[in-house]
PDB file of C-alpha atoms and ligand atoms in Angstrom:
ATOM      1  CA  MET X   1     -14.145   1.776   3.524  1.00 58.00           C
ATOM      2  CA  GLU X   2     -15.823  -0.588   1.238  1.00 70.00           C
ATOM      3  CA  GLN X   3     -19.355   0.615   0.299  1.00 73.00           C
ATOM      4  CA  ASN X   4     -21.868  -1.041  -1.870  1.00 86.00           C
ATOM      5  CA  VAL X   5     -20.061  -4.277  -2.431  1.00 91.00           C
ATOM      6  CA  SER X   6     -21.828  -6.991  -4.184  1.00 93.00           C
ATOM      7  CA  GLN X   7     -22.765 -10.107  -2.414  1.00 93.00           C
ATOM      8  CA  GLU X   8     -21.031 -12.070  -5.093  1.00 91.00           C
ATOM      9  CA  LEU X   9     -17.762 -10.232  -4.289  1.00 92.00           C
ATOM     10  CA  VAL X  10     -18.108 -10.991  -0.605  1.00 93.00           C
ATOM     11  CA  GLU X  11     -18.885 -14.717  -1.554  1.00 92.00           C
ATOM     12  CA  ALA X  12     -15.765 -14.798  -3.616  1.00 92.00           C
ATOM     13  CA  GLY X  13     -13.664 -13.563  -0.624  1.00 94.00           C
ATOM     14  CA  ARG X  14     -15.083 -16.037   1.815  1.00 95.00           C
ATOM     15  CA  GLY X  15     -14.743 -18.665  -0.898  1.00 93.00           C
ATOM     16  CA  TYR X  16     -10.967 -17.753  -1.297  1.00 93.00           C
ATOM     17  CA  GLU X  17     -10.541 -17.903   2.579  1.00 95.00           C
ATOM     18  CA  SER X  18     -12.183 -21.235   2.958  1.00 95.00           C
ATOM     19  CA  LEU X  19     -10.541 -23.049   0.198  1.00 94.00           C
ATOM     20  CA  PHE X  20      -7.241 -21.522  -1.233  1.00 95.00           C
ATOM     21  CA  VAL X  21      -6.050 -20.156   2.294  1.00 96.00           C
ATOM     22  CA  PRO X  22      -5.630 -23.467   3.766  1.00 96.00           C
ATOM     23  CA  ALA X  23      -4.881 -25.025   1.090  1.00 96.00           C
ATOM     24  CA  LEU X  24      -2.274 -23.327  -0.634  1.00 97.00           C
ATOM     25  CA  PHE X  25      -1.162 -19.901   1.240  1.00 97.00           C
ATOM     26  CA  GLU X  26      -1.209 -20.262   5.064  1.00 98.00           C
ATOM     27  CA  GLN X  27       1.812 -22.542   5.102  1.00 98.00           C
ATOM     28  CA  TRP X  28       3.926 -19.743   3.667  1.00 98.00           C
ATOM     29  CA  THR X  29       3.135 -17.239   6.458  1.00 98.00           C
ATOM     30  CA  LYS X  30       5.738 -18.595   9.093  1.00 98.00           C
ATOM     31  CA  HIS X  31       8.365 -17.669   6.361  1.00 98.00           C
ATOM     32  CA  LEU X  32       7.673 -14.268   6.094  1.00 98.00           C
ATOM     33  CA  ILE X  33       7.214 -13.527   9.606  1.00 98.00           C
ATOM     34  CA  GLU X  34      10.640 -15.128  10.331  1.00 98.00           C
ATOM     35  CA  GLY X  35      12.225 -13.413   7.222  1.00 98.00           C
ATOM     36  CA  ALA X  36      10.870  -9.914   8.359  1.00 98.00           C
ATOM     37  CA  GLY X  37      12.101 -10.785  12.053  1.00 98.00           C
ATOM     38  CA  ILE X  38       8.568  -9.311  13.201  1.00 98.00           C
ATOM     39  CA  GLU X  39       8.739  -8.642  17.012  1.00 98.00           C
ATOM     40  CA  ALA X  40       6.254  -7.774  19.809  1.00 98.00           C
ATOM     41  CA  GLY X  41       5.254  -4.293  19.871  1.00 98.00           C
ATOM     42  CA  TRP X  42       6.022  -3.924  16.188  1.00 98.00           C
ATOM     43  CA  HIS X  43       3.884  -1.737  13.712  1.00 98.00           C
ATOM     44  CA  VAL X  44       3.220  -4.096  10.754  1.00 98.00           C
ATOM     45  CA  LEU X  45       1.892  -3.804   7.200  1.00 98.00           C
ATOM     46  CA  ASP X  46       0.792  -6.406   4.888  1.00 98.00           C
ATOM     47  CA  VAL X  47       0.318  -5.485   1.286  1.00 98.00           C
ATOM     48  CA  ALA X  48      -1.941  -7.384  -1.114  1.00 98.00           C
ATOM     49  CA  CYS X  49      -3.364  -8.859   2.322  1.00 98.00           C
ATOM     50  CA  GLY X  50      -6.475 -10.661   0.555  1.00 97.00           C
ATOM     51  CA  THR X  51      -8.547 -12.081   3.408  1.00 97.00           C
ATOM     52  CA  GLY X  52      -5.468 -11.717   5.982  1.00 98.00           C
ATOM     53  CA  VAL X  53      -3.785 -14.818   6.611  1.00 98.00           C
ATOM     54  CA  LEU X  54      -0.664 -13.251   6.889  1.00 98.00           C
ATOM     55  CA  ALA X  55      -1.932 -10.117   8.507  1.00 98.00           C
ATOM     56  CA  ARG X  56      -3.261 -12.405  11.346  1.00 98.00           C
ATOM     57  CA  GLN X  57      -0.101 -14.386  11.754  1.00 98.00           C
ATOM     58  CA  ALA X  58       1.574 -10.897  12.135  1.00 98.00           C
ATOM     59  CA  LEU X  59      -0.933  -9.772  14.904  1.00 98.00           C
ATOM     60  CA  SER X  60      -0.207 -12.858  16.619  1.00 98.00           C
ATOM     61  CA  ARG X  61       3.636 -11.900  16.864  1.00 98.00           C
ATOM     62  CA  THR X  62       3.263  -8.278  17.548  1.00 98.00           C
ATOM     63  CA  GLY X  63       0.699  -8.684  20.197  1.00 97.00           C
ATOM     64  CA  SER X  64      -1.559  -6.133  21.617  1.00 91.00           C
ATOM     65  CA  GLY X  65       1.263  -3.735  22.333  1.00 96.00           C
ATOM     66  CA  GLY X  66       1.765  -3.790  18.499  1.00 98.00           C
ATOM     67  CA  ARG X  67      -0.521  -2.611  15.444  1.00 98.00           C
ATOM     68  CA  VAL X  68      -1.206  -4.421  12.087  1.00 98.00           C
ATOM     69  CA  VAL X  69      -2.584  -2.570   9.124  1.00 98.00           C
ATOM     70  CA  ALA X  70      -3.460  -4.519   6.102  1.00 98.00           C
ATOM     71  CA  VAL X  71      -4.284  -3.486   2.274  1.00 98.00           C
ATOM     72  CA  ASP X  72      -5.522  -4.720  -0.738  1.00 97.00           C
ATOM     73  CA  PRO X  73      -7.845  -3.292  -3.558  1.00 97.00           C
ATOM     74  CA  ALA X  74     -10.152  -6.066  -3.694  1.00 95.00           C
ATOM     75  CA  PRO X  75     -13.276  -4.999  -1.440  1.00 96.00           C
ATOM     76  CA  GLY X  76     -14.725  -8.540  -1.088  1.00 95.00           C
ATOM     77  CA  MET X  77     -11.570  -9.784   0.248  1.00 96.00           C
ATOM     78  CA  LEU X  78     -10.964  -6.928   2.882  1.00 97.00           C
ATOM     79  CA  ILE X  79     -15.092  -7.647   3.861  1.00 97.00           C
ATOM     80  CA  ALA X  80     -14.053 -11.393   4.530  1.00 96.00           C
ATOM     81  CA  ALA X  81     -10.770 -10.173   6.331  1.00 97.00           C
ATOM     82  CA  ARG X  82     -12.684  -8.212   8.670  1.00 97.00           C
ATOM     83  CA  GLU X  83     -15.288 -10.548   9.509  1.00 97.00           C
ATOM     84  CA  ILE X  84     -12.641 -12.896  10.890  1.00 98.00           C
ATOM     85  CA  GLU X  85     -10.334 -10.196  12.943  1.00 98.00           C
ATOM     86  CA  PRO X  86     -11.847  -6.966  13.244  1.00 97.00           C
ATOM     87  CA  SER X  87      -8.937  -5.607  15.444  1.00 96.00           C
ATOM     88  CA  ILE X  88      -6.644  -5.212  12.164  1.00 98.00           C
ATOM     89  CA  ASP X  89      -6.855  -1.926  10.249  1.00 98.00           C
ATOM     90  CA  TRP X  90      -8.141  -3.172   7.162  1.00 98.00           C
ATOM     91  CA  ILE X  91      -7.475  -0.601   4.104  1.00 98.00           C
ATOM     92  CA  LEU X  92      -8.978  -0.567   0.457  1.00 98.00           C
ATOM     93  CA  CYS X  93      -6.021   0.731  -1.488  1.00 98.00           C
ATOM     94  CA  SER X  94      -3.370  -0.640  -4.011  1.00 98.00           C
ATOM     95  CA  ALA X  95       0.479  -1.467  -3.365  1.00 98.00           C
ATOM     96  CA  GLU X  96       1.183   1.409  -5.988  1.00 98.00           C
ATOM     97  CA  ALA X  97      -0.713   4.010  -4.059  1.00 98.00           C
ATOM     98  CA  LEU X  98      -0.628   3.248  -0.249  1.00 98.00           C
ATOM     99  CA  GLU X  99      -2.747   5.681   1.727  1.00 97.00           C
ATOM    100  CA  LEU X 100      -0.604   5.689   4.825  1.00 98.00           C
ATOM    101  CA  GLU X 101       1.906   7.997   6.289  1.00 98.00           C
ATOM    102  CA  ASP X 102       5.839   8.124   5.519  1.00 98.00           C
ATOM    103  CA  GLU X 103       8.153   6.214   7.809  1.00 98.00           C
ATOM    104  CA  THR X 104       5.223   4.585   9.913  1.00 98.00           C
ATOM    105  CA  PHE X 105       6.089   0.715   9.769  1.00 98.00           C
ATOM    106  CA  ASP X 106       8.728  -1.368  11.713  1.00 98.00           C
ATOM    107  CA  SER X 107       7.919  -4.084   8.864  1.00 98.00           C
ATOM    108  CA  VAL X 108       6.323  -4.433   5.597  1.00 98.00           C
ATOM    109  CA  ILE X 109       5.203  -7.878   4.434  1.00 99.00           C
ATOM    110  CA  SER X 110       3.548  -9.031   1.529  1.00 98.00           C
ATOM    111  CA  GLN X 111       2.820 -12.641   0.130  1.00 98.00           C
ATOM    112  CA  PHE X 112       1.928 -13.863  -3.324  1.00 98.00           C
ATOM    113  CA  GLY X 113       0.523 -10.262  -4.712  1.00 97.00           C
ATOM    114  CA  MET X 114       3.459  -8.698  -6.435  1.00 98.00           C
ATOM    115  CA  MET X 115       2.881 -10.562  -9.660  1.00 97.00           C
ATOM    116  CA  PHE X 116      -0.619  -8.999 -10.054  1.00 97.00           C
ATOM    117  CA  PHE X 117       0.904  -5.210  -9.374  1.00 98.00           C
ATOM    118  CA  GLU X 118       0.565  -2.967 -12.490  1.00 97.00           C
ATOM    119  CA  ASP X 119       3.586  -0.847 -11.204  1.00 98.00           C
ATOM    120  CA  ARG X 120       5.913  -3.078  -9.255  1.00 98.00           C
ATOM    121  CA  GLN X 121       8.505  -0.341  -9.117  1.00 98.00           C
ATOM    122  CA  LYS X 122       6.118   1.990  -7.930  1.00 98.00           C
ATOM    123  CA  SER X 123       4.824  -0.604  -5.114  1.00 98.00           C
ATOM    124  CA  ALA X 124       8.591  -0.923  -4.194  1.00 98.00           C
ATOM    125  CA  GLU X 125       8.749   2.694  -3.779  1.00 98.00           C
ATOM    126  CA  GLU X 126       5.545   2.983  -1.785  1.00 98.00           C
ATOM    127  CA  MET X 127       6.700   0.238   0.661  1.00 98.00           C
ATOM    128  CA  PHE X 128      10.165   2.084   1.240  1.00 98.00           C
ATOM    129  CA  ARG X 129       8.166   5.154   1.831  1.00 98.00           C
ATOM    130  CA  VAL X 130       6.088   4.018   4.809  1.00 98.00           C
ATOM    131  CA  LEU X 131       8.862   1.931   6.504  1.00 98.00           C
ATOM    132  CA  LYS X 132      10.723   3.482   9.134  1.00 98.00           C
ATOM    133  CA  PRO X 133      14.584   3.640   8.944  1.00 98.00           C
ATOM    134  CA  GLY X 134      15.972   0.251   9.921  1.00 98.00           C
ATOM    135  CA  GLY X 135      12.844  -1.313   8.813  1.00 98.00           C
ATOM    136  CA  SER X 136      12.567  -4.813   7.396  1.00 98.00           C
ATOM    137  CA  LEU X 137      10.772  -6.070   4.085  1.00 98.00           C
ATOM    138  CA  ALA X 138       9.505  -9.544   3.436  1.00 98.00           C
ATOM    139  CA  ILE X 139       7.888 -10.462  -0.089  1.00 98.00           C
ATOM    140  CA  ALA X 140       7.071 -14.014  -1.255  1.00 98.00           C
ATOM    141  CA  VAL X 141       6.564 -14.697  -4.846  1.00 98.00           C
ATOM    142  CA  TRP X 142       5.940 -18.056  -6.634  1.00 98.00           C
ATOM    143  CA  ASN X 143       8.852 -19.816  -8.219  1.00 98.00           C
ATOM    144  CA  SER X 144       8.519 -20.405 -11.939  1.00 98.00           C
ATOM    145  CA  VAL X 145       5.856 -22.941 -13.144  1.00 97.00           C
ATOM    146  CA  ASP X 146       8.490 -25.654 -13.817  1.00 96.00           C
ATOM    147  CA  HIS X 147       8.845 -25.735  -9.888  1.00 97.00           C
ATOM    148  CA  ASN X 148       5.141 -25.857  -9.371  1.00 98.00           C
ATOM    149  CA  PRO X 149       4.428 -29.193 -10.892  1.00 96.00           C
ATOM    150  CA  ALA X 150       0.621 -29.482 -10.244  1.00 97.00           C
ATOM    151  CA  TYR X 151      -0.108 -26.082 -11.772  1.00 97.00           C
ATOM    152  CA  ALA X 152       2.130 -26.853 -14.888  1.00 97.00           C
ATOM    153  CA  ASP X 153      -0.171 -29.715 -15.253  1.00 97.00           C
ATOM    154  CA  ILE X 154      -3.335 -27.834 -15.168  1.00 97.00           C
ATOM    155  CA  ILE X 155      -1.910 -25.250 -17.507  1.00 97.00           C
ATOM    156  CA  ILE X 156      -1.178 -28.109 -20.059  1.00 97.00           C
ATOM    157  CA  VAL X 157      -4.953 -29.367 -20.009  1.00 96.00           C
ATOM    158  CA  LEU X 158      -6.141 -25.471 -20.156  1.00 96.00           C
ATOM    159  CA  GLN X 159      -3.886 -25.058 -23.259  1.00 96.00           C
ATOM    160  CA  GLU X 160      -5.263 -28.143 -24.809  1.00 96.00           C
ATOM    161  CA  GLN X 161      -9.052 -27.793 -23.921  1.00 95.00           C
ATOM    162  CA  VAL X 162      -9.424 -24.227 -23.714  1.00 94.00           C
ATOM    163  CA  GLY X 163      -6.747 -22.121 -25.235  1.00 96.00           C
ATOM    164  CA  VAL X 164      -3.612 -19.955 -24.904  1.00 97.00           C
ATOM    165  CA  ALA X 165      -5.605 -17.145 -23.195  1.00 97.00           C
ATOM    166  CA  ALA X 166      -6.852 -19.459 -20.476  1.00 97.00           C
ATOM    167  CA  ALA X 167      -3.245 -21.149 -20.020  1.00 97.00           C
ATOM    168  CA  ASP X 168      -1.633 -17.698 -19.704  1.00 97.00           C
ATOM    169  CA  ALA X 169      -4.185 -16.536 -17.182  1.00 97.00           C
ATOM    170  CA  LEU X 170      -2.974 -19.789 -15.055  1.00 97.00           C
ATOM    171  CA  ARG X 171       0.492 -18.667 -15.790  1.00 97.00           C
ATOM    172  CA  LEU X 172       0.401 -15.096 -14.343  1.00 97.00           C
ATOM    173  CA  PRO X 173       0.946 -16.195 -10.680  1.00 97.00           C
ATOM    174  CA  TYR X 174       4.194 -17.939 -11.651  1.00 97.00           C
ATOM    175  CA  SER X 175       5.555 -14.736 -13.674  1.00 97.00           C
ATOM    176  CA  LEU X 176       8.148 -13.585 -11.150  1.00 98.00           C
ATOM    177  CA  GLY X 177       9.726 -17.039 -10.674  1.00 97.00           C
ATOM    178  CA  ASN X 178      12.978 -15.381 -11.942  1.00 96.00           C
ATOM    179  CA  THR X 179      13.721 -13.184  -9.022  1.00 95.00           C
ATOM    180  CA  GLU X 180      16.129 -10.711 -10.918  1.00 97.00           C
ATOM    181  CA  GLU X 181      13.107  -8.660 -11.657  1.00 96.00           C
ATOM    182  CA  VAL X 182      12.071  -8.361  -7.988  1.00 97.00           C
ATOM    183  CA  THR X 183      15.718  -8.058  -6.626  1.00 98.00           C
ATOM    184  CA  THR X 184      16.604  -5.321  -9.463  1.00 98.00           C
ATOM    185  CA  LEU X 185      13.534  -2.860  -8.634  1.00 96.00           C
ATOM    186  CA  LEU X 186      14.399  -3.297  -4.880  1.00 98.00           C
ATOM    187  CA  ASP X 187      17.940  -2.254  -5.529  1.00 98.00           C
ATOM    188  CA  ASN X 188      16.809   0.708  -7.559  1.00 97.00           C
ATOM    189  CA  THR X 189      14.497   1.715  -4.462  1.00 98.00           C
ATOM    190  CA  GLU X 190      17.693   1.759  -2.441  1.00 96.00           C
ATOM    191  CA  PHE X 191      16.753  -1.152  -0.222  1.00 98.00           C
ATOM    192  CA  SER X 192      19.683  -2.735   1.394  1.00 98.00           C
ATOM    193  CA  ASP X 193      20.626  -6.651   2.582  1.00 98.00           C
ATOM    194  CA  ILE X 194      18.606  -7.909  -0.408  1.00 98.00           C
ATOM    195  CA  SER X 195      18.494 -11.631  -0.072  1.00 98.00           C
ATOM    196  CA  VAL X 196      16.375 -14.456  -1.660  1.00 98.00           C
ATOM    197  CA  GLU X 197      15.571 -17.732  -0.161  1.00 98.00           C
ATOM    198  CA  THR X 198      13.702 -20.548  -2.245  1.00 98.00           C
ATOM    199  CA  MET X 199      11.480 -22.766  -0.167  1.00 98.00           C
ATOM    200  CA  VAL X 200       9.337 -25.668  -0.862  1.00 98.00           C
ATOM    201  CA  GLU X 201       5.853 -26.100   1.070  1.00 98.00           C
ATOM    202  CA  THR X 202       3.223 -28.852   0.870  1.00 98.00           C
ATOM    203  CA  ALA X 203      -0.228 -27.772  -0.779  1.00 97.00           C
ATOM    204  CA  ARG X 204      -3.288 -29.784   0.208  1.00 97.00           C
ATOM    205  CA  PHE X 205      -6.690 -29.433  -1.503  1.00 97.00           C
ATOM    206  CA  PRO X 206      -9.773 -31.340  -0.484  1.00 97.00           C
ATOM    207  CA  SER X 207      -9.520 -32.793  -4.025  1.00 97.00           C
ATOM    208  CA  SER X 208      -8.112 -32.284  -7.435  1.00 96.00           C
ATOM    209  CA  ARG X 209     -11.525 -31.139  -8.550  1.00 95.00           C
ATOM    210  CA  HIS X 210     -12.039 -28.210  -5.874  1.00 95.00           C
ATOM    211  CA  MET X 211      -8.720 -26.906  -6.945  1.00 95.00           C
ATOM    212  CA  VAL X 212      -9.432 -27.044 -10.751  1.00 97.00           C
ATOM    213  CA  GLU X 213     -13.035 -25.984 -10.541  1.00 95.00           C
ATOM    214  CA  ALA X 214     -12.284 -22.923  -8.416  1.00 94.00           C
ATOM    215  CA  GLU X 215      -9.712 -21.826 -11.059  1.00 94.00           C
ATOM    216  CA  LEU X 216     -12.126 -22.225 -13.932  1.00 95.00           C
ATOM    217  CA  ARG X 217     -15.078 -20.533 -11.837  1.00 92.00           C
ATOM    218  CA  GLY X 218     -13.244 -18.029 -10.098  1.00 90.00           C
ATOM    219  CA  TRP X 219     -10.092 -17.081 -11.689  1.00 93.00           C
ATOM    220  CA  LEU X 220     -10.665 -17.463 -15.516  1.00 94.00           C
ATOM    221  CA  PRO X 221     -13.615 -14.923 -15.177  1.00 91.00           C
ATOM    222  CA  LEU X 222     -11.389 -12.142 -13.993  1.00 90.00           C
ATOM    223  CA  PHE X 223      -9.816 -12.470 -17.513  1.00 92.00           C
ATOM    224  CA  ASP X 224     -13.144 -12.556 -19.397  1.00 93.00           C
ATOM    225  CA  ILE X 225     -13.134 -16.225 -19.904  1.00 95.00           C
ATOM    226  CA  PHE X 226     -16.399 -17.864 -19.134  1.00 94.00           C
ATOM    227  CA  LEU X 227     -16.731 -21.355 -19.764  1.00 95.00           C
ATOM    228  CA  SER X 228     -19.853 -23.463 -20.689  1.00 95.00           C
ATOM    229  CA  GLU X 229     -20.754 -26.099 -18.218  1.00 96.00           C
ATOM    230  CA  ALA X 230     -20.169 -28.354 -20.896  1.00 95.00           C
ATOM    231  CA  GLU X 231     -16.609 -26.917 -21.349  1.00 95.00           C
ATOM    232  CA  ILE X 232     -16.056 -27.136 -17.543  1.00 96.00           C
ATOM    233  CA  ASP X 233     -16.925 -30.839 -17.537  1.00 96.00           C
ATOM    234  CA  ASP X 234     -14.567 -31.592 -20.405  1.00 95.00           C
ATOM    235  CA  VAL X 235     -11.705 -29.818 -18.451  1.00 96.00           C
ATOM    236  CA  LEU X 236     -12.619 -31.751 -15.314  1.00 97.00           C
ATOM    237  CA  ILE X 237     -12.306 -34.927 -16.793  1.00 96.00           C
ATOM    238  CA  GLU X 238      -9.048 -34.448 -18.301  1.00 96.00           C
ATOM    239  CA  SER X 239      -7.558 -32.764 -14.974  1.00 96.00           C
ATOM    240  CA  ASP X 240      -8.872 -35.691 -13.109  1.00 96.00           C
ATOM    241  CA  LYS X 241      -6.727 -37.968 -15.260  1.00 96.00           C
ATOM    242  CA  THR X 242      -3.622 -35.833 -15.207  1.00 97.00           C
ATOM    243  CA  LEU X 243      -3.872 -34.612 -11.383  1.00 97.00           C
ATOM    244  CA  SER X 244      -4.736 -38.310 -10.010  1.00 97.00           C
ATOM    245  CA  LYS X 245      -0.888 -38.746  -9.158  1.00 97.00           C
ATOM    246  CA  TYR X 246      -1.468 -36.400  -6.516  1.00 98.00           C
ATOM    247  CA  ALA X 247      -4.218 -38.077  -4.938  1.00 97.00           C
ATOM    248  CA  ASN X 248      -4.004 -39.743  -1.416  1.00 97.00           C
ATOM    249  CA  SER X 249      -6.132 -42.591  -0.446  1.00 96.00           C
ATOM    250  CA  SER X 250      -8.824 -39.998   0.840  1.00 96.00           C
ATOM    251  CA  GLY X 251      -8.840 -38.213  -2.299  1.00 96.00           C
ATOM    252  CA  GLU X 252      -7.229 -35.197  -1.213  1.00 97.00           C
ATOM    253  CA  ALA X 253      -4.618 -33.536  -3.564  1.00 97.00           C
ATOM    254  CA  ILE X 254      -1.477 -33.054  -2.019  1.00 98.00           C
ATOM    255  CA  PHE X 255       1.626 -31.777  -4.088  1.00 97.00           C
ATOM    256  CA  PRO X 256       4.774 -29.521  -3.600  1.00 97.00           C
ATOM    257  CA  THR X 257       4.694 -25.816  -4.255  1.00 98.00           C
ATOM    258  CA  SER X 258       7.991 -23.615  -4.444  1.00 98.00           C
ATOM    259  CA  ALA X 259       8.266 -19.915  -3.666  1.00 98.00           C
ATOM    260  CA  HIS X 260      11.079 -17.477  -3.176  1.00 98.00           C
ATOM    261  CA  VAL X 261      10.985 -15.523   0.012  1.00 98.00           C
ATOM    262  CA  ILE X 262      12.810 -11.927  -0.654  1.00 98.00           C
ATOM    263  CA  THR X 263      13.902 -10.064   2.214  1.00 98.00           C
ATOM    264  CA  ALA X 264      15.644  -6.408   2.419  1.00 98.00           C
ATOM    265  CA  ARG X 265      16.040  -3.438   4.820  1.00 98.00           C
ATOM    266  CA  LYS X 266      15.706   0.339   4.499  1.00 98.00           C
ATOM    267  CA  ASN X 267      18.754   1.927   5.970  1.00 96.00           C
TER     268      ASN X 267
HETATM  269  C1  LIG U 301      -3.343 -14.579  -4.655  1.00 74.32           C
HETATM  270  S1  LIG U 301      -3.893 -13.493  -3.414  1.00 74.32           S
HETATM  271  C2  LIG U 301      -2.701 -13.254  -2.001  1.00 74.32           C
HETATM  272  C3  LIG U 301      -3.308 -12.730  -0.807  1.00 74.32           C
HETATM  273  C4  LIG U 301      -2.984 -12.925   0.360  1.00 74.32           C
HETATM  274  N1  LIG U 301      -1.621 -12.158   0.538  1.00 74.32           N
HETATM  275  C5  LIG U 301      -2.774 -14.486   1.013  1.00 74.32           C
HETATM  276  O1  LIG U 301      -1.637 -14.885   1.176  1.00 74.32           O
HETATM  277  O2  LIG U 301      -3.781 -15.119   0.931  1.00 74.32           O
HETATM  278  C6  LIG U 301      -3.400 -11.698  -4.418  1.00 74.32           C
HETATM  279  C7  LIG U 301      -4.028 -10.552  -3.732  1.00 74.32           C
HETATM  280  O3  LIG U 301      -3.240  -9.520  -4.286  1.00 74.32           O
HETATM  281  C8  LIG U 301      -4.170  -8.612  -4.503  1.00 74.32           C
HETATM  282  N2  LIG U 301      -3.955  -7.746  -5.574  1.00 74.32           N
HETATM  283  C9  LIG U 301      -3.898  -7.520  -6.811  1.00 74.32           C
HETATM  284  N3  LIG U 301      -3.570  -6.330  -7.418  1.00 74.32           N
HETATM  285  C10 LIG U 301      -3.077  -5.521  -6.377  1.00 74.32           C
HETATM  286  C11 LIG U 301      -2.367  -4.122  -6.244  1.00 74.32           C
HETATM  287  N4  LIG U 301      -2.253  -3.469  -7.341  1.00 74.32           N
HETATM  288  N5  LIG U 301      -2.119  -3.686  -4.917  1.00 74.32           N
HETATM  289  C12 LIG U 301      -2.251  -4.538  -3.857  1.00 74.32           C
HETATM  290  N6  LIG U 301      -2.564  -5.960  -4.062  1.00 74.32           N
HETATM  291  C13 LIG U 301      -3.386  -6.406  -5.258  1.00 74.32           C
HETATM  292  C14 LIG U 301      -5.503  -9.010  -4.830  1.00 74.32           C
HETATM  293  O4  LIG U 301      -6.599  -8.466  -4.582  1.00 74.32           O
HETATM  294  C15 LIG U 301      -5.385 -10.371  -3.979  1.00 74.32           C
HETATM  295  O5  LIG U 301      -6.033 -10.112  -3.015  1.00 74.32           O
END
């Protein structure tokens, strides 16, 4: 249970749900639900659930005869998640230490979280532990930044305008683009039928300004990088120029994103 969570963290969670989920994340959920083969009545766990977009899709597939549990270590995300869907069991814990019984779930799913796990091997072991024999796993990780051109463009602007640390902070989500690390750790954990499918989906932000400003004000501070208003203005002026190629006639920023969906099974 999340207690004494600052209003700032709760607002950050709500902000993630209203901007990033529809722009970048929601379109991937169908691939995870299909990849895991989720069926009515199943018990499903979403790891690194954020505000729960994937967990909600799982619930719509399992129906009222199933059960969906979702975990994340960020309390502001879970509070925002519970406001939207109280009937999912939202649990505050990390992927490396799932506070759940052994062999409980028919499927474990996780999208765009594994890049941030401190101990990925341990997280794979935990997912394996809580799966029932025969249970399915589906994980999504971003492809490398070369395959995600809009973020490659922003990284160049950040490197030139702010410095390497800011550019590296934005590279982190793309750090598992070479899938060998994930497939090896699943293999080491005795998952079977490991398979990787690389897919493309379209991202759609209200404008490139919304997208870049959210990274500057929301993401960089997590790495102790705090820009002045003047620095933010400078980055936005540069990124407006670079990202104008993705703008449609209404000013929305629309661009392709590429990710790997990795599926496996516990025998
Ligand atoms: C990019 S968000 C993805 C959230 C959600 N799956 C979605 O698709 O919107 C990454 C999430 O990973 C979570 N996260 C970071 N480290 C984690 C860890 N060690 N264990 C579990 N979740 C973690 C963050 O709190 C954040 O909610």
